[in-house]
Amino acid sequence: MKTTIELVLEPEQYFIEKRLRQAVAREIKINDSDINHIQVLRRSIDSRRSKIKYHVTAEVYTHSDKYKKVERCGDYKNVEHSDQVIIVGAGPAGMFAALRALELGLRPIIVERGKCVRDRKFDIARLAKEGMVNENSNWCFGEGGAGTFSDGKLYTRSTKRGNVGYVIDRLIEHGADENIAIDAHAHIGTDRLSDIITRIRKTIEDHGGAYYFDNRVTDLILDGDKVIGVKTSGGNTFEGCAVILATGHSARDIYELFDRKGWAIEAKPFAMGVRVEHPQSLINSIQYHSEDYSQFLPPAAYSLVTQVNGHGVFSFCMCPGGIIVPAATASEQQVVNGMSNSRRNSPYANSGIAVTVDIKDVPQYSKHGALALLRFQQDVEKDMFKAAGYSLKAPSQRLNDFCNGRESKRLNRSSYIAGCTTAPLHQLLPDFVVSSLQQGFRDFGNKMKGFYTESANILAVESRTSSPVRIPRNDDYEHIQLHNLYPCGEGAGYAGGITSSAMDGINCVEAIARKMGRLQ
Ligand SMILES: Cc1cc2nc3c(=O)[nH]c(=O)nc-3n(C[C@H](O)[C@H](O)[C@H](O)COP(=O)(O)OP(=O)(O)OC[C@H]3O[C@@H](n4cnc5c(N)ncnc54)[C@H](O)[C@@H]3O)c2cc1C
């Protein structure tokens, strides 16, 4: 017999197999020797009360009923001689568009400005050590896009925009831990992601798709108002029946190209702020209500949101046991972001704390039209670079000093790999960002006692939260003006995060297949 049950368990009860079997047997009133297999479908941690619990949904196979392992393999065709789809950008949106293209019988040609993961690692190492940003190979650009050296959190709120399960299955197929299918807040970690991304490339190439690294797209090839291909900085051209433009939120040259050519783009609200860093032990003790929490619990996370004078202030990309990284994509920019490895074992907890930014907040930039918020973002990043003495060091302040408007004489230790330098961020960041953050941090301190503390640093600037520009498309995912062009993923302004960008890639290639009559 197969029975689906829901249980609320102590962490030890969940992780010690004997105790789990006993709890399940008690719940369905059988002997634990009658249980063949317990298949957990979903698990989440409930830390609202003093005793932390796991909420678990599971299928229990008893007596003669046997569990059959779910196969998670894509149905890929050999597409070597099929119609070509040009995919610009090898981030989550581009990679998942390519994988789905194989299933739909279309040949994905991926054109990527950066390098393959293995070579990209050298540029990332150099970036931290020498403070030099390679404009085509950095924390955001290169194989896997901004998702490669990320935290690899897979949680998304955009569940209605596509098939999350498909993305999870493809990641497991290429080497991710099966637990990502059951965790409410699934996480992969940067150490695992690079191998997964390399395996996805192998699947694509083995089935007749192709990657072209070191090829920065600089223009579209048009036939009237139809896009038939792309040109790259090295003089290469790639043509196909459609172009998916999945260049991410940091491909500023693409926005500039559209602006110069008069192709439709729009300013899009985004968010800006700082990255706050606490000792992980402090966040654990706040969230788990005791310093003596169970060894079975992962490093604690948090998610915070408040409203200050019409601005949303919220935590963003929280990385328990993570580190802070320099995410600039060109020289003279200062940008921070966070990541972690699969074990989340650094002694720090960091999170972006961002304030929503709309064009009405920066009317002095409206003269830049669709690029207004991009120009604002660029100016703040440049100011922060100056504040750090023209280096990749992060201008930083203690959290309570920032909120009380005083300079920090000393900073706490930080994970930030390019180093911190003390700076009066309360004077240097835009006024509305400062006042919203100051009140926001106080509100968060009321919600999470101990969060507002001198033991935390803030580092500037968390500016690449989402795209400040949208490349508008119609209901069939095509650009509103240029036919056969599919603006896709975070850079087009239609997704945010790994999973939603991957789903958007799938949606775009399915729209192409529908237009070609290959899909209903
Ligand atoms: C440090 C860090 C940590 C993060 N952690 C998480 C996380 O834990 N969970 C999560 O959901 N999200 C996380 N994110 C965000 C996530 O990575 C992005 O939302 C996601 O990668 C967006 O996918 P995308 O494919 O739309 O764009 P991108 O990943 O940005 O990929 C765009 C690709 O296009 C290429 N490209 C750009 N311009 C050109 C051009 N002109 N020609 C050719 N190629 C070009 C780039 O090199 C890049 O490879 C993190 C981001 C960073 C930087």
CSV table of N, CA and C and ligand atoms in Angstrom, one decimal, residues 87-96 110-115 120 135-156 186-189 193 212-219 231-233 245-254 257 275 316-319 323-327 335-340 344 462 464-466 488-493 495-502 504-505, ligand 1:
chain,number,residue,atom,x,y,z
A,87,ILE,N,21.1,31.6,-29.4
A,87,ILE,CA,20.8,32.0,-28.0
A,87,ILE,C,22.0,32.8,-27.6
A,88,VAL,N,21.7,34.1,-27.2
A,88,VAL,CA,22.8,34.9,-26.8
A,88,VAL,C,22.9,34.9,-25.3
A,89,GLY,N,24.0,34.4,-24.7
A,89,GLY,CA,24.1,34.3,-23.3
A,89,GLY,C,23.9,32.9,-22.8
A,90,ALA,N,24.9,32.4,-22.0
A,90,ALA,CA,24.9,31.1,-21.5
A,90,ALA,C,24.6,31.0,-20.0
A,91,GLY,N,23.8,32.0,-19.6
A,91,GLY,CA,23.3,31.9,-18.2
A,91,GLY,C,22.2,30.9,-18.0
A,92,PRO,N,21.5,30.9,-16.9
A,92,PRO,CA,20.4,30.0,-16.7
A,92,PRO,C,19.3,30.1,-17.8
A,93,ALA,N,19.0,31.3,-18.2
A,93,ALA,CA,17.9,31.4,-19.2
A,93,ALA,C,18.4,30.8,-20.5
A,94,GLY,N,19.7,31.1,-20.9
A,94,GLY,CA,20.2,30.6,-22.2
A,94,GLY,C,20.4,29.1,-22.1
A,95,MET,N,20.9,28.6,-21.0
A,95,MET,CA,21.2,27.1,-20.9
A,95,MET,C,19.9,26.3,-21.0
A,96,PHE,N,18.9,26.8,-20.2
A,96,PHE,CA,17.7,26.0,-20.2
A,96,PHE,C,16.9,26.1,-21.5
A,110,ILE,N,24.7,28.6,-29.0
A,110,ILE,CA,24.9,29.5,-27.8
A,110,ILE,C,26.1,30.4,-28.1
A,111,VAL,N,25.8,31.7,-28.1
A,111,VAL,CA,26.9,32.7,-28.4
A,111,VAL,C,27.1,33.4,-27.1
A,112,GLU,N,28.3,33.3,-26.5
A,112,GLU,CA,28.6,33.8,-25.1
A,112,GLU,C,29.9,34.7,-25.1
A,113,ARG,N,29.8,35.8,-24.5
A,113,ARG,CA,30.9,36.8,-24.5
A,113,ARG,C,32.1,36.2,-23.6
A,114,GLY,N,31.7,35.4,-22.6
A,114,GLY,CA,32.7,35.0,-21.6
A,114,GLY,C,33.4,33.6,-22.0
A,115,LYS,N,34.0,33.0,-21.0
A,115,LYS,CA,34.7,31.8,-21.2
A,115,LYS,C,34.0,30.6,-20.6
A,120,ARG,N,37.0,30.5,-16.8
A,120,ARG,CA,36.5,31.7,-16.1
A,120,ARG,C,37.0,31.7,-14.6
A,135,GLU,N,36.3,42.5,-18.6
A,135,GLU,CA,34.9,42.9,-18.9
A,135,GLU,C,34.1,41.8,-19.6
A,136,ASN,N,34.7,40.7,-19.9
A,136,ASN,CA,33.9,39.6,-20.5
A,136,ASN,C,33.9,38.3,-19.7
A,137,SER,N,34.7,38.3,-18.6
A,137,SER,CA,34.8,37.1,-17.8
A,137,SER,C,35.0,37.5,-16.3
A,138,ASN,N,33.9,37.4,-15.6
A,138,ASN,CA,33.9,37.9,-14.2
A,138,ASN,C,32.8,37.2,-13.4
A,139,TRP,N,32.4,37.8,-12.3
A,139,TRP,CA,31.4,37.1,-11.5
A,139,TRP,C,30.0,37.0,-12.2
A,140,CYS,N,29.8,37.8,-13.2
A,140,CYS,CA,28.5,37.8,-13.9
A,140,CYS,C,28.6,37.2,-15.3
A,141,PHE,N,29.7,37.3,-15.9
A,141,PHE,CA,29.8,37.0,-17.3
A,141,PHE,C,30.7,35.7,-17.5
A,142,GLY,N,30.2,34.9,-18.4
A,142,GLY,CA,30.9,33.6,-18.7
A,142,GLY,C,29.9,32.5,-18.6
A,143,GLU,N,30.4,31.3,-18.9
A,143,GLU,CA,29.5,30.1,-18.9
A,143,GLU,C,28.7,30.0,-17.6
A,144,GLY,N,27.4,29.8,-17.7
A,144,GLY,CA,26.5,29.7,-16.5
A,144,GLY,C,26.0,31.1,-16.0
A,145,GLY,N,26.6,32.1,-16.6
A,145,GLY,CA,26.2,33.5,-16.3
A,145,GLY,C,26.4,33.8,-14.8
A,146,ALA,N,25.5,34.7,-14.3
A,146,ALA,CA,25.6,35.1,-12.9
A,146,ALA,C,25.2,33.9,-12.0
A,147,GLY,N,24.7,32.9,-12.5
A,147,GLY,CA,24.3,31.7,-11.7
A,147,GLY,C,25.4,30.8,-11.3
A,148,THR,N,26.6,30.9,-12.0
A,148,THR,CA,27.7,29.9,-11.7
A,148,THR,C,28.3,30.0,-10.3
A,149,PHE,N,28.8,31.2,-10.1
A,149,PHE,CA,29.5,31.4,-8.8
A,149,PHE,C,28.5,32.0,-7.8
A,150,SER,N,27.3,31.5,-7.8
A,150,SER,CA,26.2,32.1,-7.0
A,150,SER,C,26.0,31.2,-5.8
A,151,ASP,N,25.0,31.6,-5.0
A,151,ASP,CA,24.6,30.8,-3.9
A,151,ASP,C,23.9,29.5,-4.4
A,152,GLY,N,23.3,29.6,-5.5
A,152,GLY,CA,22.5,28.5,-6.0
A,152,GLY,C,21.2,28.2,-5.3
A,153,LYS,N,20.7,29.3,-4.7
A,153,LYS,CA,19.3,29.1,-4.1
A,153,LYS,C,18.3,28.9,-5.3
A,154,LEU,N,17.4,28.0,-5.1
A,154,LEU,CA,16.5,27.7,-6.2
A,154,LEU,C,15.1,28.2,-6.0
A,155,TYR,N,14.9,28.7,-4.8
A,155,TYR,CA,13.5,29.1,-4.4
A,155,TYR,C,13.0,30.2,-5.3
A,156,THR,N,11.8,30.1,-5.8
A,156,THR,CA,11.2,31.2,-6.6
A,156,THR,C,9.8,31.4,-6.2
A,186,ALA,N,15.4,25.1,-1.6
A,186,ALA,CA,16.5,24.3,-2.1
A,186,ALA,C,17.7,25.2,-2.4
A,187,HIS,N,18.9,24.6,-2.3
A,187,HIS,CA,20.2,25.3,-2.5
A,187,HIS,C,21.2,24.3,-3.0
A,188,ILE,N,22.0,24.8,-4.0
A,188,ILE,CA,23.0,23.9,-4.6
A,188,ILE,C,24.4,24.2,-4.1
A,189,GLY,N,24.8,25.5,-4.1
A,189,GLY,CA,26.2,25.9,-3.7
A,189,GLY,C,27.1,26.0,-4.9
A,193,LEU,N,27.8,23.8,-8.5
A,193,LEU,CA,27.2,24.4,-9.7
A,193,LEU,C,28.1,24.3,-11.0
A,212,TYR,N,29.7,28.9,-28.6
A,212,TYR,CA,30.8,29.8,-29.1
A,212,TYR,C,31.1,30.8,-28.0
A,213,PHE,N,32.2,30.5,-27.3
A,213,PHE,CA,32.7,31.3,-26.2
A,213,PHE,C,33.5,32.5,-26.8
A,214,ASP,N,33.8,33.5,-26.0
A,214,ASP,CA,34.6,34.6,-26.4
A,214,ASP,C,34.0,35.3,-27.6
A,215,ASN,N,32.7,35.3,-27.7
A,215,ASN,CA,32.0,36.0,-28.8
A,215,ASN,C,30.9,37.0,-28.2
A,216,ARG,N,31.3,38.2,-28.1
A,216,ARG,CA,30.4,39.2,-27.5
A,216,ARG,C,29.5,39.8,-28.6
A,217,VAL,N,28.2,39.6,-28.5
A,217,VAL,CA,27.3,40.1,-29.5
A,217,VAL,C,27.3,41.6,-29.4
A,218,THR,N,27.5,42.3,-30.6
A,218,THR,CA,27.5,43.7,-30.7
A,218,THR,C,26.4,44.3,-31.5
A,219,ASP,N,25.7,43.4,-32.3
A,219,ASP,CA,24.6,43.9,-33.2
A,219,ASP,C,23.7,42.8,-33.6
A,231,LYS,N,25.8,39.7,-34.8
A,231,LYS,CA,27.2,39.9,-35.1
A,231,LYS,C,27.9,40.0,-33.8
A,232,THR,N,29.2,39.6,-33.8
A,232,THR,CA,30.0,39.7,-32.6
A,232,THR,C,31.2,40.6,-32.8
A,233,SER,N,31.8,40.9,-31.6
A,233,SER,CA,32.9,41.9,-31.6
A,233,SER,C,34.1,41.4,-32.5
A,245,LEU,N,17.5,36.5,-26.8
A,245,LEU,CA,18.5,37.4,-26.2
A,245,LEU,C,18.4,37.3,-24.7
A,246,ALA,N,19.4,36.5,-24.1
A,246,ALA,CA,19.4,36.2,-22.7
A,246,ALA,C,20.7,36.7,-22.1
A,247,THR,N,20.9,38.0,-22.1
A,247,THR,CA,22.3,38.5,-21.8
A,247,THR,C,22.4,39.0,-20.3
A,248,GLY,N,21.3,38.9,-19.5
A,248,GLY,CA,21.4,39.2,-18.1
A,248,GLY,C,21.4,40.7,-17.8
A,249,HIS,N,21.2,41.0,-16.5
A,249,HIS,CA,21.0,42.4,-16.2
A,249,HIS,C,22.3,43.3,-16.2
A,250,SER,N,23.4,42.7,-16.4
A,250,SER,CA,24.6,43.5,-16.4
A,250,SER,C,25.2,43.8,-17.8
A,251,ALA,N,24.4,43.3,-18.8
A,251,ALA,CA,24.9,43.5,-20.2
A,251,ALA,C,24.5,45.0,-20.7
A,252,ARG,N,25.2,45.9,-20.2
A,252,ARG,CA,24.8,47.3,-20.4
A,252,ARG,C,25.0,47.7,-21.9
A,253,ASP,N,26.0,47.0,-22.5
A,253,ASP,CA,26.2,47.4,-23.9
A,253,ASP,C,25.0,47.0,-24.8
A,254,ILE,N,24.3,46.0,-24.4
A,254,ILE,CA,23.1,45.6,-25.1
A,254,ILE,C,22.0,46.7,-25.0
A,257,LEU,N,23.0,49.5,-27.1
A,257,LEU,CA,22.7,49.2,-28.5
A,257,LEU,C,21.3,49.5,-28.9
A,275,ARG,N,25.0,45.3,1.4
A,275,ARG,CA,25.0,43.9,1.8
A,275,ARG,C,25.4,43.9,3.3
A,316,PHE,N,17.5,40.4,0.4
A,316,PHE,CA,17.6,39.9,-0.9
A,316,PHE,C,18.8,39.0,-1.0
A,317,CYS,N,18.6,37.8,-1.6
A,317,CYS,CA,19.7,36.8,-1.8
A,317,CYS,C,20.5,36.6,-0.5
A,318,MET,N,19.8,36.1,0.5
A,318,MET,CA,20.4,35.9,1.8
A,318,MET,C,21.3,34.6,1.7
A,319,CYS,N,22.5,34.7,2.2
A,319,CYS,CA,23.4,33.6,2.0
A,319,CYS,C,23.9,33.2,3.4
A,323,ILE,N,29.8,34.0,1.7
A,323,ILE,CA,30.8,35.0,1.6
A,323,ILE,C,30.3,36.1,0.7
A,324,ILE,N,30.9,37.3,0.8
A,324,ILE,CA,30.6,38.4,0.0
A,324,ILE,C,31.6,38.5,-1.2
A,325,VAL,N,31.1,38.8,-2.4
A,325,VAL,CA,32.0,38.8,-3.5
A,325,VAL,C,31.9,40.1,-4.4
A,326,PRO,N,33.0,40.4,-5.1
A,326,PRO,CA,32.9,41.6,-6.0
A,326,PRO,C,32.2,41.3,-7.3
A,327,ALA,N,31.1,41.9,-7.6
A,327,ALA,CA,30.3,41.5,-8.7
A,327,ALA,C,30.3,42.6,-9.9
A,335,VAL,N,30.5,46.9,-6.8
A,335,VAL,CA,29.3,46.2,-6.7
A,335,VAL,C,29.5,45.0,-5.8
A,336,VAL,N,28.7,44.7,-4.9
A,336,VAL,CA,28.8,43.5,-4.0
A,336,VAL,C,27.6,42.6,-4.2
A,337,ASN,N,27.9,41.3,-4.0
A,337,ASN,CA,26.8,40.3,-4.0
A,337,ASN,C,27.3,39.2,-3.1
A,338,GLY,N,26.5,38.1,-2.9
A,338,GLY,CA,26.8,37.1,-2.0
A,338,GLY,C,26.7,35.7,-2.6
A,339,MET,N,27.5,34.8,-2.1
A,339,MET,CA,27.4,33.4,-2.5
A,339,MET,C,27.8,32.4,-1.4
A,340,SER,N,27.6,31.1,-1.6
A,340,SER,CA,28.0,30.2,-0.6
A,340,SER,C,28.4,28.9,-1.3
A,344,ARG,N,27.7,25.5,3.1
A,344,ARG,CA,27.4,26.8,3.8
A,344,ARG,C,28.2,26.9,5.1
A,462,GLU,N,24.9,47.2,-3.2
A,462,GLU,CA,24.2,46.1,-3.7
A,462,GLU,C,23.2,46.7,-4.8
A,464,ARG,N,23.0,45.4,-8.2
A,464,ARG,CA,22.5,44.5,-9.3
A,464,ARG,C,21.5,43.5,-8.8
A,465,THR,N,20.4,44.1,-8.3
A,465,THR,CA,19.4,43.2,-7.7
A,465,THR,C,18.5,42.7,-8.9
A,466,SER,N,18.2,43.6,-9.8
A,466,SER,CA,17.4,43.1,-11.0
A,466,SER,C,17.8,44.2,-12.1
A,488,CYS,N,14.8,37.7,-23.2
A,488,CYS,CA,14.6,36.6,-22.3
A,488,CYS,C,15.4,36.8,-20.9
A,489,GLY,N,14.8,36.2,-19.9
A,489,GLY,CA,15.5,36.1,-18.6
A,489,GLY,C,15.6,37.5,-17.9
A,490,GLU,N,16.6,37.5,-17.0
A,490,GLU,CA,16.7,38.7,-16.1
A,490,GLU,C,17.0,40.0,-16.8
A,491,GLY,N,17.8,39.9,-17.8
A,491,GLY,CA,18.2,41.1,-18.6
A,491,GLY,C,17.1,41.7,-19.3
A,492,ALA,N,16.1,40.9,-19.7
A,492,ALA,CA,15.0,41.5,-20.4
A,492,ALA,C,14.0,42.1,-19.5
A,493,GLY,N,14.2,41.8,-18.2
A,493,GLY,CA,13.3,42.3,-17.1
A,493,GLY,C,12.1,41.4,-16.9
A,495,ALA,N,12.4,38.2,-15.4
A,495,ALA,CA,12.7,37.1,-14.5
A,495,ALA,C,13.7,37.7,-13.5
A,496,GLY,N,13.9,37.0,-12.4
A,496,GLY,CA,14.9,37.4,-11.4
A,496,GLY,C,15.3,36.1,-10.6
A,497,GLY,N,16.5,35.7,-10.7
A,497,GLY,CA,17.0,34.5,-10.0
A,497,GLY,C,17.1,33.4,-11.0
A,498,ILE,N,17.8,32.3,-10.5
A,498,ILE,CA,18.2,31.2,-11.4
A,498,ILE,C,17.0,30.5,-11.9
A,499,THR,N,16.1,30.1,-11.0
A,499,THR,CA,14.9,29.3,-11.5
A,499,THR,C,14.0,30.0,-12.4
A,500,SER,N,13.7,31.3,-12.1
A,500,SER,CA,12.7,32.0,-12.9
A,500,SER,C,13.3,32.3,-14.3
A,501,SER,N,14.7,32.6,-14.3
A,501,SER,CA,15.3,32.9,-15.5
A,501,SER,C,15.4,31.6,-16.4
A,502,ALA,N,15.6,30.5,-15.8
A,502,ALA,CA,15.6,29.2,-16.5
A,502,ALA,C,14.3,28.9,-17.1
A,504,ASP,N,12.0,31.1,-17.9
A,504,ASP,CA,11.8,32.1,-19.0
A,504,ASP,C,12.5,31.6,-20.3
A,505,GLY,N,13.7,31.0,-20.1
A,505,GLY,CA,14.4,30.5,-21.3
A,505,GLY,C,13.5,29.4,-21.9
B,1,LIG,C1,27.1,36.3,-6.7
B,1,LIG,C2,25.7,36.1,-7.2
B,1,LIG,C3,24.9,35.2,-6.4
B,1,LIG,C4,23.6,34.9,-6.8
B,1,LIG,N1,22.9,34.0,-6.1
B,1,LIG,C5,21.7,33.6,-6.5
B,1,LIG,C6,21.0,32.6,-5.8
B,1,LIG,O1,21.4,32.0,-4.9
B,1,LIG,N2,19.8,32.2,-6.3
B,1,LIG,C7,19.2,32.8,-7.4
B,1,LIG,O2,18.1,32.5,-7.8
B,1,LIG,N3,19.9,33.8,-8.1
B,1,LIG,C8,21.1,34.2,-7.6
B,1,LIG,N4,21.8,35.2,-8.3
B,1,LIG,C9,21.1,35.8,-9.5
B,1,LIG,C10,21.1,34.8,-10.7
B,1,LIG,O3,22.4,34.4,-10.9
B,1,LIG,C11,20.5,35.5,-11.9
B,1,LIG,O4,19.2,36.0,-11.6
B,1,LIG,C12,20.5,34.6,-13.1
B,1,LIG,O5,21.8,34.1,-13.4
B,1,LIG,C13,19.9,35.4,-14.3
B,1,LIG,O6,20.0,34.5,-15.4
B,1,LIG,P1,20.0,35.0,-16.9
B,1,LIG,O7,20.4,33.8,-17.7
B,1,LIG,O8,18.8,35.8,-17.2
B,1,LIG,O9,21.3,36.0,-17.0
B,1,LIG,P2,22.8,35.8,-16.6
B,1,LIG,O10,23.0,34.7,-15.6
B,1,LIG,O11,23.2,37.2,-16.2
B,1,LIG,O12,23.5,35.4,-17.9
B,1,LIG,C14,23.7,36.2,-19.0
B,1,LIG,C15,24.8,35.7,-19.9
B,1,LIG,O13,24.9,36.5,-21.0
B,1,LIG,C16,26.2,36.7,-21.4
B,1,LIG,N5,26.3,38.0,-22.1
B,1,LIG,C17,26.1,39.2,-21.7
B,1,LIG,N6,26.2,40.1,-22.7
B,1,LIG,C18,26.5,39.4,-23.8
B,1,LIG,C19,26.8,39.8,-25.1
B,1,LIG,N7,26.7,41.0,-25.6
B,1,LIG,N8,27.1,38.8,-26.0
B,1,LIG,C20,27.2,37.5,-25.6
B,1,LIG,N9,26.9,37.1,-24.3
B,1,LIG,C21,26.6,38.0,-23.4
B,1,LIG,C22,26.9,36.8,-20.0
B,1,LIG,O14,28.3,36.6,-20.1
B,1,LIG,C23,26.2,35.8,-19.2
B,1,LIG,O15,26.8,34.5,-19.3
B,1,LIG,C24,23.1,35.5,-8.0
B,1,LIG,C25,23.9,36.4,-8.7
B,1,LIG,C26,25.2,36.6,-8.3
B,1,LIG,C27,26.0,37.6,-9.2
